[in-house]
CSV table of C-alpha atoms and ligand atoms in Angstrom, one decimal:
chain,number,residue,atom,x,y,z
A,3,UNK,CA,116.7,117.3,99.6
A,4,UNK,CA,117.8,117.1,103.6
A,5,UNK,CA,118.9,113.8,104.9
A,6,UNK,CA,117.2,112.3,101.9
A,7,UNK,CA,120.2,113.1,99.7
A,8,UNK,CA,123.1,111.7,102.2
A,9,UNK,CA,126.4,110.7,101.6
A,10,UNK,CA,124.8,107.2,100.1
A,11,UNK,CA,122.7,108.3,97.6
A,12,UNK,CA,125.1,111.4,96.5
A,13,UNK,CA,127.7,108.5,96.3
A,14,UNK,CA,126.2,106.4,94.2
A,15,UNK,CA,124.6,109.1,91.7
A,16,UNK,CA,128.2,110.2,91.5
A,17,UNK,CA,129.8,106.8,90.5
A,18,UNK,CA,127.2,106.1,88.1
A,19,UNK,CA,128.3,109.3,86.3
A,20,UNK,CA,125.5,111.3,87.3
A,21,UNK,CA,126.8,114.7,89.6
A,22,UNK,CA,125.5,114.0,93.6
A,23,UNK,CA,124.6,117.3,95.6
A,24,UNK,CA,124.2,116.5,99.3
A,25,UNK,CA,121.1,118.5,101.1
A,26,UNK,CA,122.8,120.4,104.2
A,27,UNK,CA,120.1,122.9,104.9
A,28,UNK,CA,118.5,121.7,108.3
A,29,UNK,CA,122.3,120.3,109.2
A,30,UNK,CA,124.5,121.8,112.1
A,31,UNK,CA,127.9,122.8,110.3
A,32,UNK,CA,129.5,120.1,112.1
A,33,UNK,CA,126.7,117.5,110.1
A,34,UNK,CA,127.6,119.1,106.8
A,35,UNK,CA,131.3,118.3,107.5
A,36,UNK,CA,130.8,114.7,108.6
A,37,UNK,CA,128.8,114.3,105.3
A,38,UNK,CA,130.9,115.9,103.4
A,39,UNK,CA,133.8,113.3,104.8
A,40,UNK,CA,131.9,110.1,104.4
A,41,UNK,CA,130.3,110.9,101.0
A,42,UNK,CA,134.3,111.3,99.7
A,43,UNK,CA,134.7,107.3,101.5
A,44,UNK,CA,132.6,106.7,99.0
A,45,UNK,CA,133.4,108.3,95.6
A,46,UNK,CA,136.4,110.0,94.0
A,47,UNK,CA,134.2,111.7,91.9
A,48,UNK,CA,132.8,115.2,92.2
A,49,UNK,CA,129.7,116.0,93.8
A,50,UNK,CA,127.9,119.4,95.5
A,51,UNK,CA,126.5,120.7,98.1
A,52,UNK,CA,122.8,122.1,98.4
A,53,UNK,CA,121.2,124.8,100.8
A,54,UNK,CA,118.6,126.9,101.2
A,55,UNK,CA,119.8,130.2,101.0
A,56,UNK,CA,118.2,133.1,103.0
A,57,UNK,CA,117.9,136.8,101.6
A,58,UNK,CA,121.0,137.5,103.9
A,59,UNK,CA,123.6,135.8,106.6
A,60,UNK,CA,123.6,137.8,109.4
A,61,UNK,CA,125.8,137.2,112.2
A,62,UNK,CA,123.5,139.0,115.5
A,63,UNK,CA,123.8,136.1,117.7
A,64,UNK,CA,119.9,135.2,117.2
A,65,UNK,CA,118.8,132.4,118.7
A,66,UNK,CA,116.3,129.7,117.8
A,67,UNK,CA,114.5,130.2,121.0
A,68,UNK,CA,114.4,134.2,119.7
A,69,UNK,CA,112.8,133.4,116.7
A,70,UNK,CA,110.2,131.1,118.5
A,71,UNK,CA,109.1,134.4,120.7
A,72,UNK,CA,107.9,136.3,117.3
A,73,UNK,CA,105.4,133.1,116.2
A,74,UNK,CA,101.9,134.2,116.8
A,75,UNK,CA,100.7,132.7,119.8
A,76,UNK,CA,97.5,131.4,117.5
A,77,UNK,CA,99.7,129.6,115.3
A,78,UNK,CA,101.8,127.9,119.1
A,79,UNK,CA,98.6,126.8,120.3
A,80,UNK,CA,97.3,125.3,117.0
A,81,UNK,CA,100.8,123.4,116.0
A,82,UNK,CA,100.7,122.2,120.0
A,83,UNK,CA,97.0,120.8,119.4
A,84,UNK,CA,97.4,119.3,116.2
A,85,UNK,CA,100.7,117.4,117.6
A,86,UNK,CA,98.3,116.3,120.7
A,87,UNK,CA,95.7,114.8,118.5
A,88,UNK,CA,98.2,113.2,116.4
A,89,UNK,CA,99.8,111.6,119.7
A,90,UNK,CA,103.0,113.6,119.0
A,91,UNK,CA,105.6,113.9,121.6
A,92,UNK,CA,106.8,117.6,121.4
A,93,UNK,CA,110.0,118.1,122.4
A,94,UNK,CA,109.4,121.0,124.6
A,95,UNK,CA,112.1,123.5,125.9
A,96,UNK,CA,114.2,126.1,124.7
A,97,UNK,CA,116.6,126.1,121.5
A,98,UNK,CA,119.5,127.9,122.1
A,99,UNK,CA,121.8,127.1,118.7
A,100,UNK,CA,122.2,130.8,116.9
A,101,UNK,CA,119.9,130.5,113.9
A,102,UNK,CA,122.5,132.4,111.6
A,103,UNK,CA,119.2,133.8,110.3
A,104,UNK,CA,119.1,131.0,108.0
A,105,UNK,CA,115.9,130.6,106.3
A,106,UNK,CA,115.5,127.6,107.9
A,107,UNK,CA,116.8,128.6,111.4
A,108,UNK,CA,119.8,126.7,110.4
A,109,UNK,CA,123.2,129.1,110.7
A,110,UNK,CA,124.0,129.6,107.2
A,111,UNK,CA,127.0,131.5,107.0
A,112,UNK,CA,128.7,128.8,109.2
A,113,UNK,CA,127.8,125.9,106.8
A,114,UNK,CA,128.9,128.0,103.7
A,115,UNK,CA,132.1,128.3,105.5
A,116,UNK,CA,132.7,124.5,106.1
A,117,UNK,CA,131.7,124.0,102.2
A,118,UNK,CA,134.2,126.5,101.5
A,119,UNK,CA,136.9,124.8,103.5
A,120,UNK,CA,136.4,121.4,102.1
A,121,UNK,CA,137.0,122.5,98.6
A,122,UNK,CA,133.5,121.4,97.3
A,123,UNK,CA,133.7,121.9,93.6
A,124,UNK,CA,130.0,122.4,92.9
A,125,UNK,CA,127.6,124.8,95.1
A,126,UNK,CA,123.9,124.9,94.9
A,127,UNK,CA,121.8,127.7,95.9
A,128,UNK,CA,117.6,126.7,96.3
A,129,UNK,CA,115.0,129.5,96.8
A,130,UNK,CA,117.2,132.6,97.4
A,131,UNK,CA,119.4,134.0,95.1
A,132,UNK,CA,123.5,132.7,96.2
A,133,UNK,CA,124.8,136.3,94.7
A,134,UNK,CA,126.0,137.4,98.5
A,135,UNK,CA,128.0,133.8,98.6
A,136,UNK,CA,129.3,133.5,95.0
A,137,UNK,CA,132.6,135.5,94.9
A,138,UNK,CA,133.8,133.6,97.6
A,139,UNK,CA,133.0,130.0,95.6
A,140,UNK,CA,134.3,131.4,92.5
A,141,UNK,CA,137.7,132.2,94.8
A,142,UNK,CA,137.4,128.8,95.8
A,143,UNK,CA,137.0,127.5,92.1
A,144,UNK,CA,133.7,126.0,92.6
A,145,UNK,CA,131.0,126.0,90.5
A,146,UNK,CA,127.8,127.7,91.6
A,147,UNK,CA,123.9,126.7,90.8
A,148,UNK,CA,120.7,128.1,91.2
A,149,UNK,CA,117.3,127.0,91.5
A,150,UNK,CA,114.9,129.0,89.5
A,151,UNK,CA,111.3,128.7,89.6
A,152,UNK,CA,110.7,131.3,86.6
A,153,UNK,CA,111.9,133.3,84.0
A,154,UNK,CA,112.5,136.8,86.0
A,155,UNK,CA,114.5,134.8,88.6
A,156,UNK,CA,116.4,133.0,86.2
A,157,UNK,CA,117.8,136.4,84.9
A,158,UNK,CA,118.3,137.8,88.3
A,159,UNK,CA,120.6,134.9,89.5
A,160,UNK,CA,122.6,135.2,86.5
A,161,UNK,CA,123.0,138.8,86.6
A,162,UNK,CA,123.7,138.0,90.7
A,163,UNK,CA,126.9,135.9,89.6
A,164,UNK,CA,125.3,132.1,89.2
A,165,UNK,CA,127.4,129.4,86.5
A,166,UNK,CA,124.6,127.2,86.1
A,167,UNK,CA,120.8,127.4,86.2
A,168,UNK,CA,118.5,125.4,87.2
A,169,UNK,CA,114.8,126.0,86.0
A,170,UNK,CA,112.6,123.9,88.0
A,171,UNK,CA,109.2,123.3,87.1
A,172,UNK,CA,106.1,124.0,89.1
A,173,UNK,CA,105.4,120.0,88.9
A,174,UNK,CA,108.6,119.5,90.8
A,175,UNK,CA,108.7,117.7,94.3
A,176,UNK,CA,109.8,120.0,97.4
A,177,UNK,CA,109.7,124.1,97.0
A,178,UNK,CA,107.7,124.5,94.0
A,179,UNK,CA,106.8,128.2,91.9
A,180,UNK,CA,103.7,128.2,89.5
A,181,UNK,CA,105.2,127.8,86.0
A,182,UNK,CA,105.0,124.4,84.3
A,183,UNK,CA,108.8,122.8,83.3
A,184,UNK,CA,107.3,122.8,79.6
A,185,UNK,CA,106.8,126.5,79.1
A,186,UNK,CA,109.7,127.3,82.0
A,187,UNK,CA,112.8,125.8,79.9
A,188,UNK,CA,112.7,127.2,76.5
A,189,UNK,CA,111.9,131.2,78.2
A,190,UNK,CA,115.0,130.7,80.1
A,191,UNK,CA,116.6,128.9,77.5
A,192,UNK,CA,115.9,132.0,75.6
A,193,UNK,CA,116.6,134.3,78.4
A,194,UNK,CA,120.2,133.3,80.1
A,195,UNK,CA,123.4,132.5,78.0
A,196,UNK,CA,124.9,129.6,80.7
A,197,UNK,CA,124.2,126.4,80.8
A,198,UNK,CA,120.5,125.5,82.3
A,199,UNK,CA,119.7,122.7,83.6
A,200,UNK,CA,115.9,121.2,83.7
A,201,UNK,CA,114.2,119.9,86.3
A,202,UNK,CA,110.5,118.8,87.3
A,203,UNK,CA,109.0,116.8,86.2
A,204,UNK,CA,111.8,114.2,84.7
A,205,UNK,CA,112.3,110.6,86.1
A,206,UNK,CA,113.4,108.6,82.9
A,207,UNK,CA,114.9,108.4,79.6
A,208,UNK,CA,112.2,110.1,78.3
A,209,UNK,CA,112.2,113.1,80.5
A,210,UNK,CA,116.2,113.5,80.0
A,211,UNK,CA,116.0,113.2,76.4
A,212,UNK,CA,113.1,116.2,76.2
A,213,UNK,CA,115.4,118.3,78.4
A,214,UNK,CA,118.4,117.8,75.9
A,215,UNK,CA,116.2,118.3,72.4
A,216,UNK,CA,115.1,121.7,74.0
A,217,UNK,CA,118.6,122.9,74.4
A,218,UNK,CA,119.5,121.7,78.4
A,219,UNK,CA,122.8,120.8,79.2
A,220,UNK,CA,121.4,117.6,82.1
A,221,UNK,CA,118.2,117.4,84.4
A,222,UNK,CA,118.0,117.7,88.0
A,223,UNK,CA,116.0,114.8,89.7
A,224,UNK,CA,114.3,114.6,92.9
A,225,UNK,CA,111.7,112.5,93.6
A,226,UNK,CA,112.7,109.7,91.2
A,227,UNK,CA,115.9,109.1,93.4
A,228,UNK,CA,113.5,109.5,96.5
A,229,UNK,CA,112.1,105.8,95.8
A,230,UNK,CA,116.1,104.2,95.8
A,231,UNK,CA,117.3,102.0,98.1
A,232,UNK,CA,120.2,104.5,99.4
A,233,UNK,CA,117.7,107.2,100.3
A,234,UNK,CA,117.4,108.9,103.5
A,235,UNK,CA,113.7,108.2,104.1
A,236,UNK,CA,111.8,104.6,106.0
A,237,UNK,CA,110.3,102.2,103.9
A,238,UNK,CA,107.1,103.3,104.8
A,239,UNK,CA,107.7,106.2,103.1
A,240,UNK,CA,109.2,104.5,100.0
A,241,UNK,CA,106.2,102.4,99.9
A,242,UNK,CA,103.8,105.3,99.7
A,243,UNK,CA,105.8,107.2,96.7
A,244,UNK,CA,105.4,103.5,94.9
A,245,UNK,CA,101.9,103.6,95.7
A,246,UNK,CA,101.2,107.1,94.6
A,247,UNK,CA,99.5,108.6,91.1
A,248,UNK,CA,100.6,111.6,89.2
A,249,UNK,CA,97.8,113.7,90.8
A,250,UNK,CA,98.3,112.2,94.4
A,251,UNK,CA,101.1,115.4,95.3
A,252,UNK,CA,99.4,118.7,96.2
A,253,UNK,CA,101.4,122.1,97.7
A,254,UNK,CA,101.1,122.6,101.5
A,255,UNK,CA,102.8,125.3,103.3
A,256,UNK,CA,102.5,123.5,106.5
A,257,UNK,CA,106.3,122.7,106.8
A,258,UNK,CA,108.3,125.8,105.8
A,259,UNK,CA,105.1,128.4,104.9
A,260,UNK,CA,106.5,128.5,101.2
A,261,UNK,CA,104.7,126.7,98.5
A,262,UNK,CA,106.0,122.7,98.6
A,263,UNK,CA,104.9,119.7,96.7
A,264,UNK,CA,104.4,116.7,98.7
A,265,UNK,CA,101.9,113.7,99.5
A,266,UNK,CA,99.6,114.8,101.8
A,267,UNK,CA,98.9,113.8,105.7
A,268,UNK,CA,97.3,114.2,108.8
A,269,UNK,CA,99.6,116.8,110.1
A,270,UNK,CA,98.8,118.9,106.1
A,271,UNK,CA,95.6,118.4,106.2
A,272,UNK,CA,95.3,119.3,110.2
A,273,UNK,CA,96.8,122.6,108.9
A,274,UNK,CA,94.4,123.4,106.3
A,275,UNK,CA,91.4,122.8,108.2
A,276,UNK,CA,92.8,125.1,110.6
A,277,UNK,CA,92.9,128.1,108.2
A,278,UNK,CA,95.7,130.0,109.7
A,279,UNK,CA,97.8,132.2,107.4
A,280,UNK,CA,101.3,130.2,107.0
A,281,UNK,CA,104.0,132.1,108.7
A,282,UNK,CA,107.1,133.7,107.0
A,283,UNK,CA,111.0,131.7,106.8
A,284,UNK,CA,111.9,131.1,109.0
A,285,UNK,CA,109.4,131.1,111.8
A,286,UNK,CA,106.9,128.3,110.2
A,287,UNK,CA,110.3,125.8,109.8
A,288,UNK,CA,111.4,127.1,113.5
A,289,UNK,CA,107.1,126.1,114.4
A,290,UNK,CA,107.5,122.7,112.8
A,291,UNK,CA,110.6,121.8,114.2
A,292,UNK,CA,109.7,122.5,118.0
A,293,UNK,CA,106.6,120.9,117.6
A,294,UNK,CA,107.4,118.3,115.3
A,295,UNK,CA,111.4,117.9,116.4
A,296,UNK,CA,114.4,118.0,113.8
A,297,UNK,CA,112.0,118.5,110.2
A,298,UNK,CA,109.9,115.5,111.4
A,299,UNK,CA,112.1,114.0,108.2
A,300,UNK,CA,114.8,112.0,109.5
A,301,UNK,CA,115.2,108.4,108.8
A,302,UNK,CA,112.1,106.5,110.5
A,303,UNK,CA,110.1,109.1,110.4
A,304,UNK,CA,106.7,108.9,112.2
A,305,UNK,CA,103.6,108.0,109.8
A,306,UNK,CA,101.0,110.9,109.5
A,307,UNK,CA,103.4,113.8,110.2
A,308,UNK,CA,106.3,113.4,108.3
A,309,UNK,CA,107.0,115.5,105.5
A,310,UNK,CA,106.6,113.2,102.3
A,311,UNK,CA,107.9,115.9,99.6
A,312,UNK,CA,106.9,114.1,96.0
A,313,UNK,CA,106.3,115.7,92.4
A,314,UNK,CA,104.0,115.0,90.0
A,315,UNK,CA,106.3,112.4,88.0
A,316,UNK,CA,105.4,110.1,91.4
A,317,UNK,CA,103.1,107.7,89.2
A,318,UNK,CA,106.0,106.9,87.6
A,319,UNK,CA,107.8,105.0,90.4
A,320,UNK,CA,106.6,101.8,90.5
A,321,UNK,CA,109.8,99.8,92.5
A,322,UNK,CA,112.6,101.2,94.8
A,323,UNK,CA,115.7,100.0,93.0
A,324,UNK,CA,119.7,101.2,93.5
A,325,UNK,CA,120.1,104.5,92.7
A,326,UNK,CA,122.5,103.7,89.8
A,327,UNK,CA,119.7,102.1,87.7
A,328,UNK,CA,118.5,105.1,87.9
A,329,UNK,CA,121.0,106.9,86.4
A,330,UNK,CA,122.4,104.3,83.9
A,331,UNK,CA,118.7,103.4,82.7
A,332,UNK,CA,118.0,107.1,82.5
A,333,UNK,CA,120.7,107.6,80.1
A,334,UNK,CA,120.6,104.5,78.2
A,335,UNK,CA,116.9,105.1,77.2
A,336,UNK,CA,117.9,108.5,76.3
A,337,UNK,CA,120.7,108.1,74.4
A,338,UNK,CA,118.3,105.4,72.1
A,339,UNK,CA,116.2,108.0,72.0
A,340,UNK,CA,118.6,110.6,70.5
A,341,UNK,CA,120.4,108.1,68.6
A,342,UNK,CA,120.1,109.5,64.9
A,343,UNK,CA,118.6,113.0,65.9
A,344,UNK,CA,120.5,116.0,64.2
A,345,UNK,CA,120.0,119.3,66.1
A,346,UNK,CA,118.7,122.2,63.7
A,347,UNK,CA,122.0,124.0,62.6
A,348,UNK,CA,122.7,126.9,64.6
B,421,LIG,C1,111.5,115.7,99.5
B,421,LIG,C2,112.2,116.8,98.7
B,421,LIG,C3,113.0,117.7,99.3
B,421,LIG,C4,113.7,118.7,98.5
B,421,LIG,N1,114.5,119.5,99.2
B,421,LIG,C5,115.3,120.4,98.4
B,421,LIG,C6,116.3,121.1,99.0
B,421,LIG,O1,116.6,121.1,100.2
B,421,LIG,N2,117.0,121.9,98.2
B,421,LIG,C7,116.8,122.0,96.8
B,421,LIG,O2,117.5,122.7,96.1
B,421,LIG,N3,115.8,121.3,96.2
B,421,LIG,C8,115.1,120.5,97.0
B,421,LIG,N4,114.1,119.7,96.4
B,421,LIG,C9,113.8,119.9,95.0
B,421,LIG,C10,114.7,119.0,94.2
B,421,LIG,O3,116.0,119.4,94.3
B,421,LIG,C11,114.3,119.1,92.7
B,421,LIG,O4,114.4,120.4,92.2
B,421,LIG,C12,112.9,118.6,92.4
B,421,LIG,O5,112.7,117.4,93.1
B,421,LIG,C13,112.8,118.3,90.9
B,421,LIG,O6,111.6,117.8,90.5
B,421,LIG,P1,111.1,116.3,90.6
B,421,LIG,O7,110.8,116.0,92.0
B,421,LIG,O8,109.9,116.2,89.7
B,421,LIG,O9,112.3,115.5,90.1
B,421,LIG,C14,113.4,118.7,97.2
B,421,LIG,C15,112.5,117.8,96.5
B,421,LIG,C16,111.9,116.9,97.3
B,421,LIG,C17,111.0,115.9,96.6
């Protein structure tokens, strides 16, 4: 989840016995090693690391400022007057960091190799599939995760070398597919044989306890950890997930041009009005970025234009607490819950 899920949050999901994964996509390898430092200050328990994967690391020596020269110069002119009406500052000039054709822009092979040298136990691929990484975790003894958005995927990632999957739900905050967590689980239940892990959708006891009757091994959770005080967002946005109803979210492709579920904003709703086609990864990230400067998500954000990723379990959040009343109340209620229940005999 970016900054969102620093070193803080990880930490304290970790030492409340949940498993932390920091979000190192749209960091500098450098970042990802700093965080990967501090969150071990923290807790002497395990936790992972999470990127966006592209189809491929290349090494050419592309550059950010390349990657800028292939966006249409319709889609330039419409981020730049957006920005202006929205009394954005854009950062202007030329980004010369190697993109590492990241999907993001962000140099991928160099922040796999910094996760690598750390000794990370747990790795998680979202979007792309991590097959071209997962030899070298597995030679690393880490564990590797995927993020699946349906059924066909689910198989492919396993096939591709993945430990663990993880079938998110098309309710889910962030990159979102079309298929509803209800129907997603029990087809890739039925279709993988390792562990799968559900996510979307789930933000208490109730969700967890679902997840494990179906046949899960844990849930992933995003946007109920995004309303904690040890989240990387400003209170402002805290405020507004507290504030918002199960049918508040909506998908945008304004941010990254691939399906996301967020609360909407000036800078979403500037985008649909202006009807352009979202671009391909990663020139609609790269767009965003130089308009907008680092993701436009970094602690403080600025009101209006800010990415506010949220699922539909949103309504839910009613008060920003420590994240580790998440967790324990999360597995207290569903541990009552299960207390008594008898699986059906195998
Ligand atoms: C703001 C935001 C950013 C996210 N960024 C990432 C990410 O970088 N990598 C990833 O694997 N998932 C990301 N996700 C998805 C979550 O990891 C998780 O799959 C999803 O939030 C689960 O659904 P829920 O929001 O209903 O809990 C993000 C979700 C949100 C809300």
């Amino acid at each position: 989840m970016g900054p969102i899920a620093g070193p803080e949050l990880v930490a304290a999901v970790s030492n409340a016995g949940g498993l932390g994964v920091l979000g190192c996509t749209s960091m500098s390898p450098e970042q990802v090693r700093t965080v990967i430092h501090r969150t071990r200050e923290l807790t002497d328990r395990p936790f992972g690391v999470d990127l966006i994967l592209p189809a491929l690391i290349e090494q050419d020596g592309t550059k950010i400022s390349d990657v800028a020269e292939r966006i249409p110069i319709e889609h330039r002119e419409t981020a730049a007057r957006i920005a202006t009406e929205l009394g954005v500052e854009q950062p202007g000039g030329s980004d010369n960091r190697e993109t590492g054709r990241n999907a993001l822009g962000t140099d991928a092979e160099a922040q796999v190799q910094v996760i690598l040298e750390e000794g990370v136990p747990v790795f998680v691929g979202a979007l792309g599939s991590p097959g071209f990484v997962v030899d070298r975790f597995h030679e690393a003894g880490a564990v590797v995760m995927s993020v699946v958005g349906n059924t066909k995927q689910a198989v492919s990632v396993v096939k591709d070398g993945a430990d663990v999957v993880i079938a998110q739900g098309t309710e889910g905050g962030g990159h979102t597919g079309h298929v509803g967590t209800l129907a997603l689980l029990p087809q890739v239940l039925d279709a993988v044989e390792v562990p799968v892990v559900a996510a979307g959708g789930i933000g208490d006891g109730r969700g967890l306890a679902a997840a494990l009757v179906m046949g899960c091994e844990a849930v992933w959770v995003g946007t109920r950890f995004l309303a904690t005080e040890e989240a990387g967002i400003a209170g402002w946005q805290k405020d507004g997930l507290v504030d918002a109803a199960d049918q508040s979210p909506v998908i945008s492709r304004a941010y990254t041009g691939k399906r996301f579920r967020l609360l909407p904003n000036q800078w979403t709703k500037a985008w649909e009005a202006a009807e352009l086609d979202p671009l391909p990864m990663p020139l609609q990230p790269v767009l965003t970025e130089l308009t907008l400067g680092p993701w436009a998500t970094d602690r403080g954000g600025k009101e209006g234009i800010s990415m506010n990723g949220a699922g539909n379990i949103v309504g839910l959040v009613k008060d920003v607490v420590p994240a580790a009343e998440v967790v324990r109340e999360m597995i207290a209620d569903a541990t009552a819950r299960l207390d008594g229940f008898r699986p059906p005999a195998a």
